[in-house]
Coordinates of C-alpha atoms in Angstrom, one line a residue:
M1 CA 0.0 0.0 0.0
M2 CA 1.6 3.3 -1.2
K3 CA 1.5 6.3 1.2
E4 CA 2.8 9.7 0.6
K5 CA 3.8 12.2 3.3
L6 CA 3.2 15.9 2.4
Y7 CA 4.3 18.9 4.4
F8 CA 3.0 22.5 4.4
Y9 CA 4.5 25.4 6.3
Y10 CA 2.9 28.8 6.7
T11 CA 3.1 32.3 8.2
S12 CA 0.0 34.4 9.1
D13 CA -0.5 37.9 10.3
L14 CA 3.2 38.8 10.3
H15 CA 2.3 42.5 10.1
S16 CA 5.8 43.4 9.0
H17 CA 7.3 42.3 12.3
F18 CA 10.6 41.4 10.7
E19 CA 12.4 40.9 14.0
N20 CA 11.1 37.3 13.8
W21 CA 11.6 36.8 10.1
P22 CA 15.3 35.5 10.1
Q23 CA 14.4 32.7 12.5
I24 CA 11.2 31.8 10.6
V25 CA 13.0 31.5 7.3
G26 CA 16.0 29.8 9.0
Y27 CA 13.6 27.1 10.3
F28 CA 12.0 26.7 6.9
N29 CA 15.5 26.3 5.3
E30 CA 16.5 23.6 7.8
K31 CA 13.2 21.7 7.1
K32 CA 13.7 22.0 3.4
K33 CA 17.1 20.3 3.7
K34 CA 15.7 17.4 5.7
H35 CA 12.8 16.9 3.4
E36 CA 15.0 17.0 0.3
K37 CA 17.3 14.5 1.8
K38 CA 14.4 12.1 2.4
G39 CA 12.7 12.8 -0.9
E40 CA 9.7 14.4 0.8
E41 CA 7.6 17.2 -0.6
Y42 CA 6.8 20.5 1.1
W43 CA 5.3 23.9 0.3
L44 CA 5.4 27.3 1.9
F45 CA 2.2 29.5 2.3
D46 CA 1.5 33.0 3.6
N47 CA -2.0 33.6 5.0
G48 CA -2.2 37.4 4.6
D49 CA -1.3 40.6 6.5
H50 CA 2.3 40.0 5.8
V51 CA 2.3 43.7 4.9
D52 CA 1.7 46.3 7.6
R53 CA 2.5 49.9 6.8
F54 CA 3.6 50.6 10.4
H55 CA 7.1 49.4 9.4
P56 CA 9.4 51.5 7.1
I57 CA 10.0 48.5 4.8
A58 CA 6.2 48.2 4.0
E59 CA 5.7 52.0 3.9
G60 CA 8.8 53.0 1.9
L61 CA 8.3 50.3 -0.8
M62 CA 4.5 50.0 -0.6
G63 CA 4.6 46.3 0.3
K64 CA 7.0 45.3 -2.5
G65 CA 9.8 44.8 0.0
N66 CA 7.6 42.2 1.8
V67 CA 7.0 40.5 -1.6
E68 CA 10.8 40.5 -2.2
L69 CA 11.3 38.7 1.2
L70 CA 8.6 36.1 0.4
N71 CA 10.3 35.5 -3.0
E72 CA 13.8 35.1 -1.3
A73 CA 12.3 32.6 1.2
G74 CA 10.8 30.5 -1.6
Y75 CA 7.1 30.8 -0.9
D76 CA 4.7 28.9 -3.1
V77 CA 1.3 30.4 -2.5
A78 CA -0.1 33.4 -0.6
T79 CA -3.4 35.0 0.1
I80 CA -4.3 38.6 0.8
G81 CA -5.2 40.1 4.2
N82 CA -7.0 43.3 4.9
N83 CA -3.6 45.1 5.4
E84 CA -2.7 44.3 1.8
G85 CA -6.2 44.9 0.6
I86 CA -7.3 48.2 2.2
T87 CA -4.3 50.1 3.4
L88 CA -2.7 50.4 -0.1
A89 CA -4.0 52.7 -2.8
S90 CA -5.8 50.8 -5.6
E91 CA -2.8 51.1 -8.0
D92 CA -0.3 50.0 -5.3
L93 CA -2.4 46.8 -4.6
H94 CA -2.9 46.3 -8.4
S95 CA 0.9 46.1 -8.9
L96 CA 1.9 44.6 -5.5
Y97 CA 2.6 41.1 -6.7
D98 CA 3.7 41.9 -10.3
H99 CA 7.1 40.4 -9.5
A100 CA 6.0 37.7 -7.1
T101 CA 7.6 34.2 -7.8
F102 CA 4.7 32.6 -5.9
R103 CA 1.0 32.3 -6.6
V104 CA -1.5 34.7 -5.1
V105 CA -5.0 33.2 -4.5
C106 CA -8.0 35.2 -3.3
A107 CA -11.4 34.0 -4.6
N108 CA -13.6 36.7 -3.2
L109 CA -11.7 39.8 -4.4
D110 CA -12.1 41.5 -7.8
C111 CA -11.1 44.8 -9.3
K112 CA -13.9 47.1 -10.3
S113 CA -12.0 50.1 -11.5
S114 CA -10.0 48.2 -14.2
S115 CA -9.3 44.6 -15.2
S116 CA -8.1 42.4 -12.3
P117 CA -4.3 42.0 -12.1
A118 CA -2.8 38.9 -13.8
W119 CA -1.5 37.5 -10.6
L120 CA -5.0 37.3 -8.9
K121 CA -6.5 33.8 -9.0
P122 CA -9.2 32.2 -6.9
Y123 CA -7.1 29.0 -6.3
H124 CA -4.0 27.2 -7.4
I125 CA -3.5 23.4 -7.9
L126 CA -0.2 22.0 -6.5
E127 CA 0.8 18.5 -7.7
S128 CA 3.1 16.1 -5.9
K129 CA 5.6 13.9 -7.7
Y130 CA 3.1 11.0 -7.4
G131 CA 0.4 13.0 -9.0
T132 CA -1.5 13.9 -5.8
K133 CA -3.3 17.2 -6.4
I134 CA -3.6 19.8 -3.7
G135 CA -6.1 22.6 -4.3
V136 CA -5.1 25.8 -2.4
L137 CA -8.0 28.3 -2.1
G138 CA -7.7 31.8 -0.7
L139 CA -10.4 34.0 1.0
T140 CA -10.1 37.4 2.7
A141 CA -12.1 39.4 5.2
P142 CA -15.0 41.2 3.3
F143 CA -14.5 44.8 4.4
Q144 CA -16.8 46.0 1.6
A145 CA -17.1 49.7 2.6
F146 CA -13.3 50.0 2.4
Y147 CA -12.7 48.0 -0.7
Q148 CA -15.5 49.9 -2.6
Q149 CA -13.8 53.2 -1.8
L150 CA -10.6 51.9 -3.4
G151 CA -12.2 50.5 -6.6
W152 CA -12.3 46.9 -5.6
D153 CA -15.1 44.5 -4.9
V154 CA -15.0 41.9 -2.1
L155 CA -17.7 39.3 -1.9
S156 CA -19.2 37.0 0.7
P157 CA -16.9 34.1 1.3
F158 CA -19.9 31.8 1.7
D159 CA -21.3 32.8 -1.6
I160 CA -18.0 32.2 -3.2
L161 CA -17.6 28.8 -1.6
D162 CA -21.1 27.7 -2.7
G163 CA -20.1 28.4 -6.3
I164 CA -16.5 27.1 -6.3
I165 CA -16.1 24.2 -4.0
E166 CA -17.5 21.6 -6.4
E167 CA -15.3 22.9 -9.2
L168 CA -12.3 22.6 -6.9
R169 CA -13.2 19.2 -5.6
N170 CA -13.3 17.9 -9.2
Q171 CA -9.7 19.0 -9.7
A172 CA -8.1 18.3 -6.3
D173 CA -7.5 15.3 -4.0
I174 CA -6.8 17.5 -1.0
I175 CA -8.3 21.0 -0.4
I176 CA -6.6 23.6 1.7
L177 CA -8.2 26.9 2.5
L178 CA -6.0 29.9 3.2
S179 CA -8.5 31.9 5.3
H180 CA -8.0 35.5 6.3
L181 CA -11.5 35.6 7.6
G182 CA -11.2 35.0 11.4
I183 CA -11.9 32.1 13.7
N184 CA -15.8 32.3 13.7
E185 CA -16.0 32.1 9.9
D186 CA -13.4 29.3 9.8
E187 CA -15.5 27.2 12.3
E188 CA -18.6 27.9 10.3
I189 CA -16.9 26.9 7.0
A190 CA -15.7 23.7 8.6
R191 CA -19.3 22.8 9.6
R192 CA -20.8 23.8 6.2
Y193 CA -18.2 22.5 3.6
S194 CA -17.1 18.9 4.2
D195 CA -14.9 19.0 1.1
I196 CA -12.4 21.3 2.8
D197 CA -9.7 19.2 4.5
I198 CA -7.5 21.8 6.1
I199 CA -8.2 25.5 7.1
I200 CA -5.2 27.7 7.7
G201 CA -6.7 30.5 9.7
G202 CA -5.8 34.1 10.5
H203 CA -7.0 37.7 10.8
T204 CA -8.3 37.3 14.4
H205 CA -4.7 36.4 15.5
H206 CA -5.8 33.2 17.2
L207 CA -3.4 30.4 18.0
F208 CA -4.0 26.6 17.8
K209 CA -0.9 25.0 19.2
N210 CA -1.9 21.5 18.0
G211 CA -4.7 22.2 15.6
E212 CA -8.5 21.8 16.2
Y213 CA -10.9 19.4 14.5
I214 CA -14.4 20.4 13.5
D215 CA -16.6 17.9 11.5
G216 CA -13.5 16.2 10.1
A217 CA -11.7 19.5 9.0
L218 CA -8.4 20.3 10.6
L219 CA -8.1 24.0 11.7
T220 CA -4.7 25.5 12.3
A221 CA -3.6 29.0 13.2
A222 CA -0.3 30.6 14.2
G223 CA -1.2 33.8 16.1
K224 CA 0.4 37.1 15.0
H225 CA 3.7 39.0 14.5
G226 CA 5.7 35.8 13.7
T227 CA 5.8 34.7 17.3
H228 CA 4.8 31.3 15.9
L229 CA 5.0 29.6 12.5
G230 CA 2.6 26.9 11.3
E231 CA 3.4 23.4 10.2
V232 CA 1.0 20.8 8.7
A233 CA 1.8 17.2 7.9
V234 CA -0.5 14.9 6.0
E235 CA -0.4 11.3 4.9
W236 CA -2.1 10.5 1.6
N237 CA -2.9 6.9 0.6
I238 CA -2.2 6.8 -3.1
D239 CA -3.9 3.5 -3.7
T240 CA -7.2 4.3 -1.9
R241 CA -7.0 8.0 -2.7
H242 CA -7.8 8.8 0.9
L243 CA -6.3 11.3 3.4
E244 CA -5.4 9.0 6.3
K245 CA -3.7 11.4 8.6
K246 CA -3.4 15.1 9.2
E247 CA -1.7 17.0 12.0
A248 CA -0.9 20.7 12.6
Y249 CA 1.4 22.5 15.0
A250 CA 2.2 26.1 15.8
I251 CA 6.0 26.4 16.5
P252 CA 7.3 29.2 18.8
T253 CA 10.0 31.1 16.9
E254 CA 11.7 33.0 19.8
Q255 CA 14.4 30.3 20.4
L256 CA 14.9 29.3 16.8
K257 CA 18.2 30.0 15.2
K258 CA 18.4 33.1 12.9
D259 CA 19.5 32.8 9.4
D260 CA 22.3 35.4 9.0
G261 CA 21.7 35.8 5.3
V262 CA 18.1 36.7 5.9
T263 CA 19.0 39.2 8.6
K264 CA 21.4 40.8 6.1
K265 CA 18.7 40.9 3.4
V266 CA 16.1 42.5 5.8
K267 CA 18.7 45.3 6.5
E268 CA 19.4 45.8 2.8
I269 CA 15.7 46.2 2.0
R270 CA 15.1 48.5 5.0
S271 CA 17.9 50.8 3.8
K272 CA 16.3 51.0 0.4
A273 CA 12.9 51.7 2.0
V274 CA 14.3 54.4 4.3
H275 CA 15.9 56.1 1.4
E276 CA 12.5 56.3 -0.3
L277 CA 11.0 57.9 2.8
G278 CA 13.7 60.7 2.8
T279 CA 11.5 63.2 1.0
P280 CA 11.4 66.6 2.9
V281 CA 7.9 67.6 4.1
A282 CA 8.4 70.7 6.2
Y283 CA 11.0 72.8 8.1
L284 CA 10.4 73.5 11.8
R285 CA 12.0 76.5 13.5
E286 CA 11.2 75.0 16.9
P287 CA 10.7 71.4 18.1
L288 CA 7.1 70.1 18.5
H289 CA 6.5 67.9 21.5
I290 CA 3.8 65.3 22.2
A291 CA 1.9 64.4 25.4
W292 CA -0.5 61.6 25.6
F293 CA -2.6 63.1 28.4
H294 CA -2.4 66.8 27.7
D295 CA -3.1 69.2 24.9
T296 CA -0.2 70.1 22.6
P297 CA 0.0 72.5 19.6
L298 CA 0.9 69.6 17.3
M299 CA -2.1 67.4 18.3
N300 CA -4.5 70.4 18.1
R301 CA -3.2 71.2 14.6
L302 CA -3.6 67.6 13.4
T303 CA -7.2 67.5 14.8
E304 CA -8.1 70.8 13.1
Q305 CA -6.6 69.5 9.8
L306 CA -8.8 66.4 10.1
R307 CA -11.8 68.7 10.5
L308 CA -10.9 70.7 7.5
W309 CA -9.9 67.8 5.3
T310 CA -13.3 66.0 5.8
S311 CA -15.4 69.2 5.8
A312 CA -16.7 68.3 9.2
D313 CA -18.3 70.5 11.9
I314 CA -16.3 68.8 14.6
A315 CA -13.3 66.5 14.8
M316 CA -11.9 64.2 17.4
L317 CA -8.6 62.3 17.7
N318 CA -6.7 60.6 20.5
A319 CA -3.4 62.1 21.6
G320 CA -1.9 58.6 21.8
V321 CA -1.9 58.6 18.0
L322 CA 1.4 60.5 17.9
L323 CA 4.2 58.5 19.3
D324 CA 7.3 60.8 19.3
H325 CA 8.4 64.4 19.3
L326 CA 9.6 66.3 16.2
S327 CA 12.9 68.0 16.4
A328 CA 13.6 71.5 14.9
G329 CA 14.9 71.5 11.4
E330 CA 14.0 69.6 8.3
I331 CA 11.2 67.0 8.7
T332 CA 11.0 64.2 6.2
Y333 CA 8.3 61.6 5.4
E334 CA 10.3 59.1 7.5
D335 CA 9.9 61.4 10.5
I336 CA 6.1 61.6 9.9
H337 CA 5.9 57.8 9.5
R338 CA 8.0 57.3 12.7
I339 CA 5.6 59.4 14.9
C340 CA 2.4 58.3 13.2
P341 CA 2.8 54.8 11.8
H342 CA -0.8 53.7 12.1
P343 CA -2.6 52.4 8.9
M344 CA -5.7 54.4 10.0
N345 CA -8.0 56.4 7.7
P346 CA -10.0 59.5 8.4
C347 CA -13.8 58.9 8.7
L348 CA -16.8 61.2 8.7
V349 CA -20.0 60.2 10.5
E350 CA -23.3 61.9 11.3
L351 CA -24.3 62.2 14.9
R352 CA -27.4 63.8 16.5
G353 CA -26.6 66.4 19.2
D354 CA -27.6 64.0 22.0
E355 CA -25.3 61.3 20.5
L356 CA -22.5 63.8 20.2
M357 CA -22.8 64.7 23.9
E358 CA -22.6 61.1 24.8
V359 CA -19.3 60.8 22.8
I360 CA -17.9 63.9 24.4
R361 CA -18.7 62.7 27.9
A362 CA -17.2 59.2 27.2
A363 CA -14.1 60.8 25.7
H364 CA -13.4 62.6 29.0
T365 CA -13.3 59.4 31.2
K366 CA -10.1 57.9 32.5
E367 CA -11.5 54.5 31.7
L368 CA -11.2 55.4 28.0
T369 CA -8.1 57.5 27.8
E370 CA -6.0 55.0 29.8
I371 CA -6.9 51.9 27.7
R372 CA -3.9 50.1 26.3
L373 CA -5.2 49.5 22.9
K374 CA -3.8 47.0 20.3
G375 CA -5.3 46.5 16.9
F376 CA -8.1 48.3 15.0
G377 CA -5.3 49.9 13.0
F378 CA -3.8 51.5 16.1
R379 CA 0.0 50.8 16.5
G380 CA 0.6 52.9 19.7
E381 CA 0.5 52.2 23.4
V382 CA -2.5 54.0 25.0
I383 CA -5.5 55.8 23.6
G384 CA -4.6 59.0 25.5
K385 CA -6.5 62.3 25.8
M386 CA -9.3 62.9 23.3
V387 CA -8.6 66.2 21.4
F388 CA -11.5 68.1 19.8
A389 CA -11.6 70.7 17.0
G390 CA -14.7 72.8 16.1
I391 CA -16.3 72.9 19.6
D392 CA -15.6 74.6 22.9
I393 CA -15.8 72.3 26.0
E394 CA -16.0 73.7 29.5
M395 CA -15.1 71.3 32.3
D396 CA -16.2 71.2 36.0
D397 CA -13.4 72.5 38.3
D398 CA -14.0 69.8 40.9
G399 CA -10.8 67.7 40.5
E400 CA -12.6 65.3 38.3
E401 CA -13.0 65.3 34.5
H402 CA -16.7 66.2 34.1
V403 CA -18.1 68.0 31.0
K404 CA -20.0 71.0 32.1
H405 CA -20.9 72.9 28.9
V406 CA -20.3 72.4 25.2
T407 CA -20.8 75.0 22.5
F408 CA -20.6 74.9 18.7
A409 CA -20.3 78.2 16.8
G410 CA -21.0 80.0 20.1
E411 CA -24.3 78.1 20.7
P412 CA -25.1 75.1 23.0
I413 CA -25.2 71.8 21.3
D414 CA -28.7 71.2 19.8
Y415 CA -29.8 67.7 20.7
D416 CA -32.0 67.4 17.7
R417 CA -29.5 68.7 15.1
T418 CA -27.3 66.4 13.0
Y419 CA -23.6 67.2 13.1
R420 CA -20.8 66.1 10.7
F421 CA -18.2 64.5 13.0
A422 CA -14.7 63.4 11.8
T423 CA -12.5 60.9 13.6
A424 CA -10.1 58.0 12.9
D425 CA -11.7 54.8 11.5
T426 CA -10.6 53.0 14.7
F427 CA -13.5 54.5 16.5
T428 CA -16.0 53.3 14.0
F429 CA -15.3 49.7 15.2
G430 CA -15.5 48.1 18.6
R431 CA -16.9 49.2 21.9
F432 CA -15.3 52.6 22.5
F433 CA -18.1 54.9 21.2
P434 CA -21.3 53.0 20.3
E435 CA -22.8 56.2 18.9
I436 CA -20.0 56.4 16.3
A437 CA -19.9 52.6 15.6
Y438 CA -23.7 52.4 14.9
S439 CA -23.9 55.7 12.9
K440 CA -25.9 54.9 9.8
T441 CA -23.9 57.4 7.7
K442 CA -20.1 56.7 7.5
K443 CA -17.7 58.0 4.9
Y444 CA -14.1 56.6 4.9
F445 CA -11.4 58.7 3.2
M446 CA -9.1 56.4 1.3
P447 CA -6.3 55.9 0.6
E448 CA -5.4 58.8 2.9
L449 CA -3.9 57.8 6.2
L450 CA -3.7 60.1 9.3
R451 CA -0.1 60.7 8.6
D452 CA -1.0 62.2 5.2
L453 CA -3.1 64.8 7.1
L454 CA -0.2 65.3 9.5
S455 CA 2.1 66.1 6.6
E456 CA -0.5 68.7 5.4
A457 CA -0.8 70.2 8.9
L458 CA 3.0 70.6 9.1
K459 CA 3.3 72.1 5.6
S460 CA 0.7 74.8 6.5

């Protein structure tokens, strides 16, 4: 009875944390040597969000430095995460993988503004030396409001699977899903689609150290930032054409040996990226300082710039969005990126006066300003003080932060009036401000990021 062992290695949600990249690729290289010596077959996958514009490599080269590193490491297939999909301008995403030596699969993404790029395919069929066919399908999180703004269309993953799974099953012996959808969707897919053998999960940064099984499907996930890498081993019975065994592991990377050649390559690409970021933006006669829990001229100016940019009545930003001071002298785009690395977009919502007052009151609570936030596009430490533009806020002088009186254009807030309110897209998600999150009218400004507004503020 002939059996074939096949191995799949993957990364997921690296978010440009290249401090772990040399040991990840070093581990892959050691495994490659062992498999080649034994005549075993293996493939490398990336499950999306490899690019994150918080890092100079991703920002300076608009993701192409990440692709170069994936090429160098010998990856075979990758899918797209939301950080590739909605933090790059349409033309930058369109050309991102033009020089990729690996396949890019994402079945629920399509370009509306022009023809889809040649590299974008719904799935790819790998074939072992014994003729076993492995179908690798990709799906990404359907942030439709963002993709539409950028000229792309992203469809329901379930609608896509309903239409494509039979086609893929007719071509493949084993089906692997690269899912940048999140744990809840992965579990639902496992329950609904028995043809999918393995789901490599991501987006929600969950970690399955030894894999999880749901209705026969093997689910695996490797967390975030390259703290773990993923390994999947399967045994295929060639005679009975049956998958007899499948196992998955998340391997911690901290103690793995670094590959010196990869370390050198990362440094080279970083130097190239930093050079690209050297464009002068402004000249400061005096330094501009930041303070996460106090007003500063720099933060006030950025918030006012947000209000003007979006044609809002009122704007609000958190002081924690600026991470470092600016020295006197020439300011380059590298400086702007260093102090405001977040891939966050401006957003305009409509709020009634009573809702606006709830937001203002919540914004002045310690419970909010001292939250140590991770995710939602925020790459800082704490939320910090909420800074407003377009309104005057009078506080109670009782040792506590209590809102006493709020005026807009010299008049008290009208509870029945609708106000145009600008903020960062971070606050349209999650639990921070329900009034903003549930606003029926939201307009995201894309591809502008907050640091683009900061550049404009400094120029003026």
